[in-house]
Structures are given as structure tokens and as C-alpha cells.
mmCIF file of C-alpha atoms in Angstrom:
data_model
loop_
_atom_site.group_PDB
_atom_site.id
_atom_site.type_symbol
_atom_site.label_atom_id
_atom_site.label_comp_id
_atom_site.label_asym_id
_atom_site.label_seq_id
_atom_site.Cartn_x
_atom_site.Cartn_y
_atom_site.Cartn_z
ATOM 1 C CA MET A 212 -16.487 0.441 19.258
ATOM 2 C CA GLN A 213 -13.862 -1.351 21.319
ATOM 3 C CA PHE A 214 -12.189 -4.307 19.629
ATOM 4 C CA ASN A 215 -11.447 -6.972 22.190
ATOM 5 C CA GLU A 216 -9.020 -9.496 20.689
ATOM 6 C CA ASP A 217 -10.114 -12.396 22.918
ATOM 7 C CA GLU A 218 -13.762 -11.796 22.052
ATOM 8 C CA LEU A 219 -13.009 -11.566 18.321
ATOM 9 C CA ASN A 220 -11.018 -14.792 18.443
ATOM 10 C CA SER A 221 -13.797 -16.691 20.237
ATOM 11 C CA ARG A 222 -16.465 -15.872 17.626
ATOM 12 C CA PRO A 223 -16.785 -16.590 13.885
ATOM 13 C CA LEU A 224 -14.537 -14.434 11.730
ATOM 14 C CA VAL A 225 -17.528 -13.073 9.808
ATOM 15 C CA ASP A 226 -19.053 -11.689 13.026
ATOM 16 C CA GLY A 227 -16.022 -9.484 13.629
ATOM 17 C CA ALA A 228 -15.964 -8.488 9.959
ATOM 18 C CA ILE A 229 -19.642 -7.466 10.064
ATOM 19 C CA GLU A 230 -19.078 -5.297 13.145
ATOM 20 C CA MET A 231 -15.999 -3.749 11.537
ATOM 21 C CA MET A 232 -17.849 -2.948 8.307
ATOM 22 C CA ALA A 233 -20.799 -1.428 10.154
ATOM 23 C CA GLU A 234 -18.314 0.856 11.915
ATOM 24 C CA ILE A 235 -16.763 1.960 8.615
ATOM 25 C CA ASP A 236 -19.939 2.356 6.571
ATOM 26 C CA PRO A 237 -22.968 3.625 8.559
ATOM 27 C CA GLU A 238 -25.257 2.246 5.815
ATOM 28 C CA PHE A 239 -23.766 -1.255 5.872
ATOM 29 C CA PRO A 240 -26.742 -3.692 6.065
ATOM 30 C CA ALA A 241 -25.444 -5.837 8.931
ATOM 31 C CA HIS A 242 -28.813 -7.445 9.666
ATOM 32 C CA TRP A 243 -29.344 -8.440 6.008
ATOM 33 C CA VAL A 244 -25.850 -9.981 5.873
ATOM 34 C CA GLN A 245 -26.533 -12.015 9.015
ATOM 35 C CA LEU A 246 -29.864 -13.247 7.614
ATOM 36 C CA LYS A 247 -28.248 -14.172 4.302
ATOM 37 C CA LEU A 248 -25.486 -16.091 6.081
ATOM 38 C CA SER A 249 -28.037 -18.002 8.168
ATOM 39 C CA GLN A 250 -29.979 -18.853 5.020
ATOM 40 C CA LEU A 251 -26.850 -20.170 3.269
ATOM 41 C CA ALA A 252 -25.865 -22.180 6.353
ATOM 42 C CA GLN A 253 -29.325 -23.798 6.465
ATOM 43 C CA GLU A 254 -29.124 -24.659 2.759
ATOM 44 C CA ALA A 255 -25.671 -26.189 3.241
ATOM 45 C CA GLU A 256 -26.835 -28.232 6.236
ATOM 46 C CA HIS A 257 -29.876 -29.481 4.347
ATOM 47 C CA ALA A 258 -27.750 -30.488 1.350
ATOM 48 C CA LEU A 259 -24.763 -32.023 3.101
ATOM 49 C CA MET A 260 -25.268 -33.054 6.726
ATOM 50 C CA GLU A 261 -26.422 -36.541 5.779
ATOM 51 C CA GLU A 262 -22.935 -37.163 4.341
ATOM 52 C CA LEU A 263 -21.173 -38.873 7.245
ATOM 53 C CA ASP A 264 -17.666 -38.817 5.766
ATOM 54 C CA PRO A 265 -16.264 -35.352 6.632
ATOM 55 C CA ARG A 266 -13.851 -35.352 3.687
ATOM 56 C CA LEU A 267 -16.693 -35.952 1.268
ATOM 57 C CA ARG A 268 -18.743 -33.321 3.131
ATOM 58 C CA LEU A 269 -15.944 -30.805 2.561
ATOM 59 C CA GLU A 270 -15.785 -31.666 -1.139
ATOM 60 C CA GLY A 271 -19.567 -31.276 -1.255
ATOM 61 C CA LEU A 272 -19.379 -27.818 0.338
ATOM 62 C CA LEU A 273 -16.709 -26.750 -2.166
ATOM 63 C CA ARG A 274 -18.975 -27.901 -4.998
ATOM 64 C CA LEU A 275 -22.004 -26.160 -3.497
ATOM 65 C CA PHE A 276 -20.233 -22.868 -2.752
ATOM 66 C CA TYR A 277 -18.182 -22.445 -5.934
ATOM 67 C CA ARG A 278 -20.176 -24.309 -8.576
ATOM 68 C CA GLU A 279 -23.846 -24.382 -7.597
ATOM 69 C CA TRP A 280 -23.976 -21.027 -5.797
ATOM 70 C CA GLY A 281 -21.374 -19.526 -8.136
ATOM 71 C CA PHE A 282 -19.064 -17.758 -5.680
ATOM 72 C CA GLN A 283 -15.804 -16.861 -7.411
ATOM 73 C CA GLY A 284 -12.762 -14.663 -7.255
ATOM 74 C CA ASP A 285 -13.122 -11.350 -9.065
ATOM 75 C CA HIS A 286 -10.314 -11.267 -11.630
ATOM 76 C CA GLN A 287 -11.578 -8.131 -13.405
ATOM 77 C CA GLN A 288 -11.910 -5.754 -10.429
ATOM 78 C CA TYR A 289 -9.751 -7.446 -7.812
ATOM 79 C CA PHE A 290 -9.048 -4.230 -5.863
ATOM 80 C CA SER A 291 -12.642 -2.970 -5.801
ATOM 81 C CA SER A 292 -14.259 -2.303 -2.426
ATOM 82 C CA ASP A 293 -17.179 -4.426 -3.678
ATOM 83 C CA ASN A 294 -14.909 -7.445 -3.120
ATOM 84 C CA VAL A 295 -14.196 -6.447 0.477
ATOM 85 C CA PHE A 296 -17.598 -5.582 1.957
ATOM 86 C CA LEU A 297 -19.604 -8.722 2.709
ATOM 87 C CA ASP A 298 -22.968 -7.372 1.534
ATOM 88 C CA LYS A 299 -21.542 -6.760 -1.935
ATOM 89 C CA VAL A 300 -19.758 -10.133 -1.956
ATOM 90 C CA LEU A 301 -23.023 -11.898 -1.108
ATOM 91 C CA GLU A 302 -24.961 -9.906 -3.726
ATOM 92 C CA ARG A 303 -22.432 -10.316 -6.553
ATOM 93 C CA ARG A 304 -21.054 -13.713 -5.468
ATOM 94 C CA LYS A 305 -17.607 -12.342 -6.199
ATOM 95 C CA GLY A 306 -14.777 -11.451 -3.850
ATOM 96 C CA ILE A 307 -11.140 -11.822 -2.918
ATOM 97 C CA PRO A 308 -9.533 -14.622 -0.877
ATOM 98 C CA VAL A 309 -10.224 -13.125 2.560
ATOM 99 C CA SER A 310 -13.895 -12.274 1.959
ATOM 100 C CA LEU A 311 -14.718 -15.545 0.176
ATOM 101 C CA GLY A 312 -12.638 -17.495 2.698
ATOM 102 C CA ALA A 313 -14.401 -15.969 5.693
ATOM 103 C CA LEU A 314 -17.786 -16.964 4.251
ATOM 104 C CA PHE A 315 -16.542 -20.472 3.541
ATOM 105 C CA VAL A 316 -15.118 -20.932 7.055
ATOM 106 C CA TYR A 317 -18.448 -19.818 8.526
ATOM 107 C CA LEU A 318 -20.306 -22.460 6.500
ATOM 108 C CA ALA A 319 -17.693 -25.153 7.150
ATOM 109 C CA GLN A 320 -17.991 -24.648 10.899
ATOM 110 C CA HIS A 321 -21.764 -25.110 10.630
ATOM 111 C CA LEU A 322 -21.063 -28.461 8.982
ATOM 112 C CA ASP A 323 -18.628 -29.521 11.720
ATOM 113 C CA LEU A 324 -15.687 -29.407 9.306
ATOM 114 C CA PRO A 325 -12.150 -28.716 10.615
ATOM 115 C CA VAL A 326 -11.522 -25.733 8.310
ATOM 116 C CA GLU A 327 -9.373 -22.879 9.630
ATOM 117 C CA SER A 328 -7.855 -19.634 8.419
ATOM 118 C CA VAL A 329 -4.224 -19.239 7.366
ATOM 119 C CA GLY A 330 -2.580 -15.850 6.874
ATOM 120 C CA PHE A 331 -0.177 -17.054 4.176
ATOM 121 C CA PRO A 332 2.266 -14.313 3.062
ATOM 122 C CA THR A 333 0.874 -14.088 -0.479
ATOM 123 C CA GLN A 334 -2.843 -14.344 0.309
ATOM 124 C CA PHE A 335 -5.464 -15.658 2.713
ATOM 125 C CA LEU A 336 -5.671 -19.482 2.678
ATOM 126 C CA LEU A 337 -7.854 -22.177 4.199
ATOM 127 C CA LYS A 338 -6.714 -25.461 5.667
ATOM 128 C CA ALA A 339 -8.492 -28.622 6.752
ATOM 129 C CA THR A 340 -6.655 -30.600 9.433
ATOM 130 C CA TRP A 341 -7.884 -34.173 9.671
ATOM 131 C CA PRO A 342 -7.706 -36.491 12.729
ATOM 132 C CA GLU A 343 -5.239 -38.741 10.895
ATOM 133 C CA GLY A 344 -2.802 -35.828 10.896
ATOM 134 C CA ASP A 345 -2.809 -34.891 7.233
ATOM 135 C CA VAL A 346 -3.638 -31.366 6.115
ATOM 136 C CA GLN A 347 -5.316 -30.052 2.966
ATOM 137 C CA TYR A 348 -4.898 -26.461 1.799
ATOM 138 C CA ILE A 349 -7.583 -24.637 -0.163
ATOM 139 C CA ASN A 350 -7.332 -21.478 -2.247
ATOM 140 C CA PRO A 351 -10.555 -19.601 -1.349
ATOM 141 C CA PHE A 352 -10.292 -17.533 -4.531
ATOM 142 C CA ASP A 353 -11.366 -20.521 -6.635
ATOM 143 C CA GLY A 354 -12.052 -23.370 -4.179
ATOM 144 C CA GLU A 355 -9.219 -25.536 -5.489
ATOM 145 C CA PHE A 356 -6.957 -27.667 -3.305
ATOM 146 C CA VAL A 357 -3.340 -26.471 -3.465
ATOM 147 C CA SER A 358 -0.198 -28.493 -2.786
ATOM 148 C CA THR A 359 2.776 -27.299 -0.764
ATOM 149 C CA HIS A 360 4.687 -27.287 -4.076
ATOM 150 C CA ILE A 361 2.285 -24.664 -5.439
ATOM 151 C CA LEU A 362 2.459 -22.678 -2.196
ATOM 152 C CA ARG A 363 6.255 -22.676 -2.447
ATOM 153 C CA SER A 364 6.039 -21.386 -6.021
ATOM 154 C CA TRP A 365 3.698 -18.573 -4.887
ATOM 155 C CA LEU A 366 6.254 -17.577 -2.280
ATOM 156 C CA ILE A 367 9.117 -17.622 -4.784
ATOM 157 C CA GLY A 368 7.106 -15.412 -7.128
ATOM 158 C CA HIS A 369 6.380 -13.044 -4.246
ATOM 159 C CA ARG A 370 9.725 -12.939 -2.425
ATOM 160 C CA GLY A 371 12.369 -14.313 -4.765
ATOM 161 C CA PRO A 372 14.027 -17.639 -5.649
ATOM 162 C CA PHE A 373 15.679 -18.293 -2.280
ATOM 163 C CA THR A 374 12.490 -18.080 -0.225
ATOM 164 C CA GLU A 375 11.710 -21.071 1.993
ATOM 165 C CA LEU A 376 8.264 -22.389 2.865
ATOM 166 C CA LYS A 377 8.485 -22.010 6.642
ATOM 167 C CA PRO A 378 6.058 -23.932 8.912
ATOM 168 C CA GLU A 379 4.858 -20.699 10.554
ATOM 169 C CA TYR A 380 3.497 -19.504 7.176
ATOM 170 C CA LEU A 381 0.937 -22.318 7.365
ATOM 171 C CA GLU A 382 -0.135 -21.912 10.983
ATOM 172 C CA THR A 383 -3.742 -21.138 11.865
ATOM 173 C CA GLN A 384 -4.179 -17.392 12.211
ATOM 174 C CA GLN A 385 -6.371 -15.773 14.819
ATOM 175 C CA ASN A 386 -9.368 -13.705 13.805
ATOM 176 C CA HIS A 387 -8.028 -10.366 15.022
ATOM 177 C CA GLU A 388 -4.890 -10.792 12.888
ATOM 178 C CA ILE A 389 -6.965 -11.565 9.805
ATOM 179 C CA LEU A 390 -9.234 -8.590 10.459
ATOM 180 C CA VAL A 391 -6.200 -6.287 10.575
ATOM 181 C CA ARG A 392 -5.108 -7.530 7.135
ATOM 182 C CA TRP A 393 -8.685 -7.260 5.851
ATOM 183 C CA LEU A 394 -8.852 -3.695 7.154
ATOM 184 C CA THR A 395 -5.662 -2.801 5.284
ATOM 185 C CA VAL A 396 -7.109 -4.119 2.013
ATOM 186 C CA MET A 397 -10.354 -2.253 2.704
ATOM 187 C CA LYS A 398 -8.547 1.012 3.338
ATOM 188 C CA SER A 399 -6.509 0.654 0.143
ATOM 189 C CA ALA A 400 -9.658 0.005 -1.918
ATOM 190 C CA LEU A 401 -11.473 2.993 -0.427
ATOM 191 C CA LEU A 402 -8.467 5.262 -1.017
ATOM 192 C CA ARG A 403 -8.242 4.118 -4.628
ATOM 193 C CA GLU A 404 -11.928 4.974 -5.057
ATOM 194 C CA GLU A 405 -11.448 8.301 -3.206
ATOM 195 C CA HIS A 406 -13.911 7.421 -0.436
ATOM 196 C CA PHE A 407 -11.753 9.315 2.034
ATOM 197 C CA THR A 408 -14.220 9.568 4.924
ATOM 198 C CA ASP A 409 -14.695 5.787 5.028
ATOM 199 C CA ALA A 410 -10.925 5.313 4.597
ATOM 200 C CA LEU A 411 -10.403 7.538 7.634
ATOM 201 C CA ARG A 412 -12.692 5.269 9.682
ATOM 202 C CA CYS A 413 -10.573 2.312 8.524
ATOM 203 C CA SER A 414 -7.442 4.048 9.725
ATOM 204 C CA ASP A 415 -8.979 4.892 13.095
ATOM 205 C CA LEU A 416 -10.048 1.254 13.552
ATOM 206 C CA ALA A 417 -6.591 0.009 12.598
ATOM 207 C CA LEU A 418 -5.153 2.238 15.332
ATOM 208 C CA LEU A 419 -7.388 0.502 17.888
ATOM 209 C CA PHE A 420 -5.516 -2.698 17.032
ATOM 210 C CA SER A 421 -2.073 -1.009 16.871
ATOM 211 C CA PRO A 422 -2.124 2.216 18.896
ATOM 212 C CA GLY A 423 0.651 4.602 17.936
ATOM 213 C CA ASP A 424 1.704 2.692 14.795
ATOM 214 C CA PRO A 425 3.703 5.367 12.937
ATOM 215 C CA HIS A 426 2.995 3.985 9.461
ATOM 216 C CA GLU A 427 -0.735 3.865 10.112
ATOM 217 C CA ILE A 428 -0.586 7.408 11.490
ATOM 218 C CA ARG A 429 1.317 8.518 8.377
ATOM 219 C CA ASP A 430 -1.448 6.987 6.221
ATOM 220 C CA ARG A 431 -4.066 8.755 8.308
ATOM 221 C CA GLY A 432 -2.188 11.996 7.721
ATOM 222 C CA TYR A 433 -2.497 11.449 3.976
ATOM 223 C CA ILE A 434 -6.250 10.896 4.349
ATOM 224 C CA TYR A 435 -6.592 14.057 6.454
ATOM 225 C CA GLN A 436 -4.728 15.922 3.729
ATOM 226 C CA GLN A 437 -7.220 14.691 1.090
ATOM 227 C CA LEU A 438 -10.047 15.859 3.359
ATOM 228 C CA ASP A 439 -8.439 19.329 3.606
ATOM 229 C CA CYS A 440 -7.701 18.872 7.319
ATOM 230 C CA SER A 441 -4.258 20.397 6.904
ATOM 231 C CA HIS A 442 -3.283 20.786 10.545
ATOM 232 C CA ALA A 443 -4.413 17.265 11.483
ATOM 233 C CA ALA A 444 -2.396 15.956 8.522
ATOM 234 C CA ALA A 445 0.658 17.923 9.621
ATOM 235 C CA MET A 446 0.377 16.560 13.165
ATOM 236 C CA ASP A 447 0.257 12.969 11.915
ATOM 237 C CA TYR A 448 3.151 13.511 9.506
ATOM 238 C CA SER A 449 5.195 15.119 12.284
ATOM 239 C CA TYR A 450 4.600 12.097 14.522
ATOM 240 C CA PHE A 451 5.777 9.769 11.755
ATOM 241 C CA ILE A 452 8.926 11.859 11.124
ATOM 242 C CA GLU A 453 9.726 11.831 14.839
ATOM 243 C CA GLN A 454 9.190 8.057 15.177
ATOM 244 C CA CYS A 455 10.837 7.015 11.876
ATOM 245 C CA PRO A 456 13.537 9.606 11.104
ATOM 246 C CA GLU A 457 15.522 7.156 8.946
ATOM 247 C CA ASP A 458 12.569 6.266 6.723
ATOM 248 C CA PRO A 459 13.018 7.704 3.188
ATOM 249 C CA ALA A 460 9.510 9.170 3.393
ATOM 250 C CA ALA A 461 10.446 11.281 6.424
ATOM 251 C CA ASP A 462 12.517 13.790 4.457
ATOM 252 C CA LEU A 463 9.831 14.150 1.812
ATOM 253 C CA LEU A 464 7.179 14.788 4.438
ATOM 254 C CA LYS A 465 9.162 17.482 6.284
ATOM 255 C CA THR A 466 8.561 19.974 3.482
ATOM 256 C CA GLN A 467 4.884 19.078 3.367
ATOM 257 C CA VAL A 468 4.539 19.592 7.112
ATOM 258 C CA GLU A 469 5.816 23.164 6.873
ATOM 259 C CA THR A 470 3.394 23.915 4.036
ATOM 260 C CA LEU A 471 0.451 22.317 5.827
ATOM 261 C CA PHE A 472 1.054 24.228 9.059
ATOM 262 C CA ASP A 473 1.080 27.459 7.028
ATOM 263 C CA GLU A 474 -2.432 26.817 5.739
ATOM 264 C CA PRO A 475 -5.384 28.403 7.582
ATOM 265 C CA LEU A 476 -6.963 26.188 10.229
ATOM 266 C CA THR A 477 -10.203 24.654 8.929
ATOM 267 C CA LEU A 478 -12.874 23.471 11.362
ATOM 268 C CA HIS A 479 -14.928 20.474 10.145
#
């Protein structure tokens, strides 16, 4: 699969996510997800399109999505891959900000609502920009409106007391940038669950977005190591050491590289 950034940015975010997930998991039910999304969009249109005031229509969609349909953030298993893959999110009606937010944006666009994605430093956010010029921010984890005061407090908790809420933190983010962040979360979840083959596909996809990224190649080396591909792991670690010699991890990996190259070559 070739990820074309312009194409990804011109289509709904969920479309790119579905293609990405089908690439990572050969059994991902892409067609079922698309049918389920169409069904939800039709239900939302039937329930809300007669509301002519777009602000009230947005409030109606929030009520429908989070209260009537019961979508919610998963507090118990936040880092589970079930919260990342859209089929599981639709089945369980639980997710994390990026997966819930992507579904909500898809539905909002069907209702002609000006809802867009924001790659806020602490988490994925939604914003509605109204013709009058005012902006509302929504936390997709629970569907609540959040003030800039709350956003500033999130930042302070994340980065320290002297952090400023810069305007660029609240800019609309393009789909390909969101998908890269989503992919990182997906890879972390799969690694935690020791699904190393799927995690390797995540890493390979991430390198389509950022070819030659030494940190991504280092991570891929770790995955190769878990899959007993010692020489491939050593090659990736060596690349990272060469590109980032000052990184503290470089010295630690040098010893591993020597050991890995000493292991017999395994053909998979």
C-alpha cells in the first residue's frame, strides 16, 4: 500500500484509518466497519437533520453518540488494542480519544457540522469553528466541551508549570498527521500485548510516512529481535547508532549488536 498524503487529507479520516488497519491486520473486517459507519450516519441524519440550528444539531449529535448510543472512553483498559481498531470500538462502543474522535468527525461531516480534528499535545481533540468566529473544543473521550482554561491545565500537567497554550496547539491537523499518531498508539498497544507480527506491520507503515526515521528503525529492530530475526535487528540497531551516536540508547545497543550478529542467521 502506498500512502499518499494529499489523498488521505482529501478523504474522511476514518477511510484512511480503515485502510491502515486492513494493512496491519489481514483479518480486519473493513467492509463491516464501512457498513456500520453508513448505518450510524443514516441514523444520525434521520434523528437530527431537521434541526436547522447547527449548534443545536451538534449538541444533539453529542447526546446521540455518547448517551443514546453509549460510546465512551475506556478508563479500565485505556492502552488495549481493542480501543484502537475501529471494528472493536464499534462493537464495544469504547475507545480512546483518537478512535472515538474519528468516528464523531465522520458523523459530524454527514450532518454538515464544522467539526475538525486537533492534534493537541496531550491528546486528540475536536473543535467546532462557527461562522461568527467563536470556537468550541470537545474532548472526544467523553463528549464534553472543554474551555481553554482546562486545556491549559492539561498542558501544565503534561509539560510543567511554565507551559504556555500556544495557538498552534489548537490548529486543525491534517489526516496524515493524525494517522501517524494513531499508528504509534497502535504499535505500542500491539507490543504490550506481544502481537509482534502486527507491530512489525505498524512499523513498516510508519516508515512509509517517515522514511529513514532512526527512532522508528530502532523500534523495528526491537520487534525483529522479539521475532528472533537477529541479523535484521542488528542492522536496524546499527543504523540507529550511526544516525544518533549521542543518544543514550546508542551505547546500550552497541553491545546488543555484537551479540546479535554472532547469532546464526535464521531464514523466516
